[in-house]
Short mmCIF file of N, CA and C in Angstrom, two decimals:
data_model
loop_
_atom_site.label_atom_id
_atom_site.label_comp_id
_atom_site.label_asym_id
_atom_site.label_seq_id
_atom_site.Cartn_x
_atom_site.Cartn_y
_atom_site.Cartn_z
N UNK A 1 93.80 61.86 151.37
CA UNK A 1 92.71 61.83 150.38
C UNK A 1 91.38 61.68 151.10
N UNK A 2 91.19 62.45 152.15
CA UNK A 2 89.96 62.35 152.92
C UNK A 2 88.78 62.88 152.12
N UNK A 3 89.06 63.78 151.18
CA UNK A 3 87.99 64.36 150.37
C UNK A 3 87.32 63.30 149.51
N UNK A 4 88.14 62.45 148.88
CA UNK A 4 87.59 61.42 148.01
C UNK A 4 86.97 60.29 148.83
N UNK A 5 87.40 60.17 150.08
CA UNK A 5 86.85 59.12 150.94
C UNK A 5 85.47 59.52 151.46
N UNK A 6 85.30 60.81 151.74
CA UNK A 6 84.03 61.27 152.29
C UNK A 6 83.01 61.55 151.20
N UNK A 7 83.49 61.93 150.02
CA UNK A 7 82.58 62.24 148.91
C UNK A 7 82.51 61.06 147.94
N UNK A 8 81.37 60.37 147.88
CA UNK A 8 81.21 59.23 146.98
C UNK A 8 81.13 59.68 145.52
N UNK A 9 81.77 58.92 144.63
CA UNK A 9 81.73 59.25 143.21
C UNK A 9 80.65 58.41 142.53
N UNK A 10 79.53 59.02 142.13
CA UNK A 10 78.40 58.30 141.56
C UNK A 10 78.71 57.72 140.18
N UNK A 11 79.55 58.42 139.44
CA UNK A 11 79.83 57.96 138.08
C UNK A 11 81.33 57.82 137.86
N UNK A 12 81.75 56.73 137.18
CA UNK A 12 83.17 56.54 136.87
C UNK A 12 83.66 57.62 135.92
N UNK A 13 82.73 58.26 135.22
CA UNK A 13 83.10 59.32 134.28
C UNK A 13 83.75 60.49 135.00
N UNK A 14 83.32 60.73 136.24
CA UNK A 14 83.90 61.82 137.01
C UNK A 14 85.37 61.53 137.29
N UNK A 15 85.67 60.28 137.59
CA UNK A 15 87.06 59.89 137.85
C UNK A 15 87.89 60.08 136.59
N UNK A 16 87.29 59.79 135.44
CA UNK A 16 88.00 59.96 134.16
C UNK A 16 88.27 61.44 133.92
N UNK A 17 87.26 62.27 134.15
CA UNK A 17 87.44 63.71 133.96
C UNK A 17 88.49 64.25 134.92
N UNK A 18 88.48 63.74 136.15
CA UNK A 18 89.46 64.17 137.14
C UNK A 18 90.87 63.78 136.70
N UNK A 19 90.99 62.56 136.16
CA UNK A 19 92.28 62.09 135.68
C UNK A 19 92.80 62.95 134.54
N UNK A 20 91.89 63.32 133.62
CA UNK A 20 92.27 64.17 132.49
C UNK A 20 92.68 65.55 133.00
N UNK A 21 91.97 66.04 133.98
CA UNK A 21 92.28 67.35 134.56
C UNK A 21 93.65 67.36 135.21
N UNK A 22 93.95 66.30 135.95
CA UNK A 22 95.26 66.19 136.62
C UNK A 22 96.37 66.06 135.59
N UNK A 23 96.13 65.25 134.56
CA UNK A 23 97.13 65.06 133.50
C UNK A 23 97.39 66.38 132.78
N UNK A 24 96.33 67.11 132.51
CA UNK A 24 96.47 68.40 131.83
C UNK A 24 97.19 69.41 132.71
N UNK A 25 96.90 69.36 134.02
CA UNK A 25 97.54 70.29 134.95
C UNK A 25 99.03 70.01 135.05
N UNK A 26 99.40 68.72 135.12
CA UNK A 26 100.81 68.33 135.18
C UNK A 26 101.51 68.74 133.89
N UNK A 27 100.84 68.52 132.76
CA UNK A 27 101.41 68.91 131.47
C UNK A 27 101.62 70.41 131.40
N UNK A 28 100.69 71.17 131.98
CA UNK A 28 100.79 72.63 131.99
C UNK A 28 101.98 73.07 132.84
N UNK A 29 102.16 72.40 133.97
CA UNK A 29 103.28 72.74 134.86
C UNK A 29 104.61 72.42 134.18
N UNK A 30 104.68 71.26 133.54
CA UNK A 30 105.91 70.85 132.87
C UNK A 30 106.22 71.79 131.72
N UNK A 31 105.19 72.23 131.02
CA UNK A 31 105.40 73.15 129.90
C UNK A 31 105.83 74.52 130.42
N UNK A 32 105.34 74.88 131.59
CA UNK A 32 105.68 76.18 132.17
C UNK A 32 107.11 76.22 132.68
N UNK A 33 107.57 75.10 133.25
CA UNK A 33 108.92 75.06 133.81
C UNK A 33 109.96 75.05 132.70
N UNK A 34 109.63 74.39 131.60
CA UNK A 34 110.57 74.36 130.49
C UNK A 34 110.35 75.63 129.71
#
């Protein structure tokens, strides 16, 4: 996770959006496999 270590996150909202994006991506993969 060197990317997140080198790039500072100015707003916690970005982390929330990233979390939603990851959750949506995982959900998309699970829906695709089934």
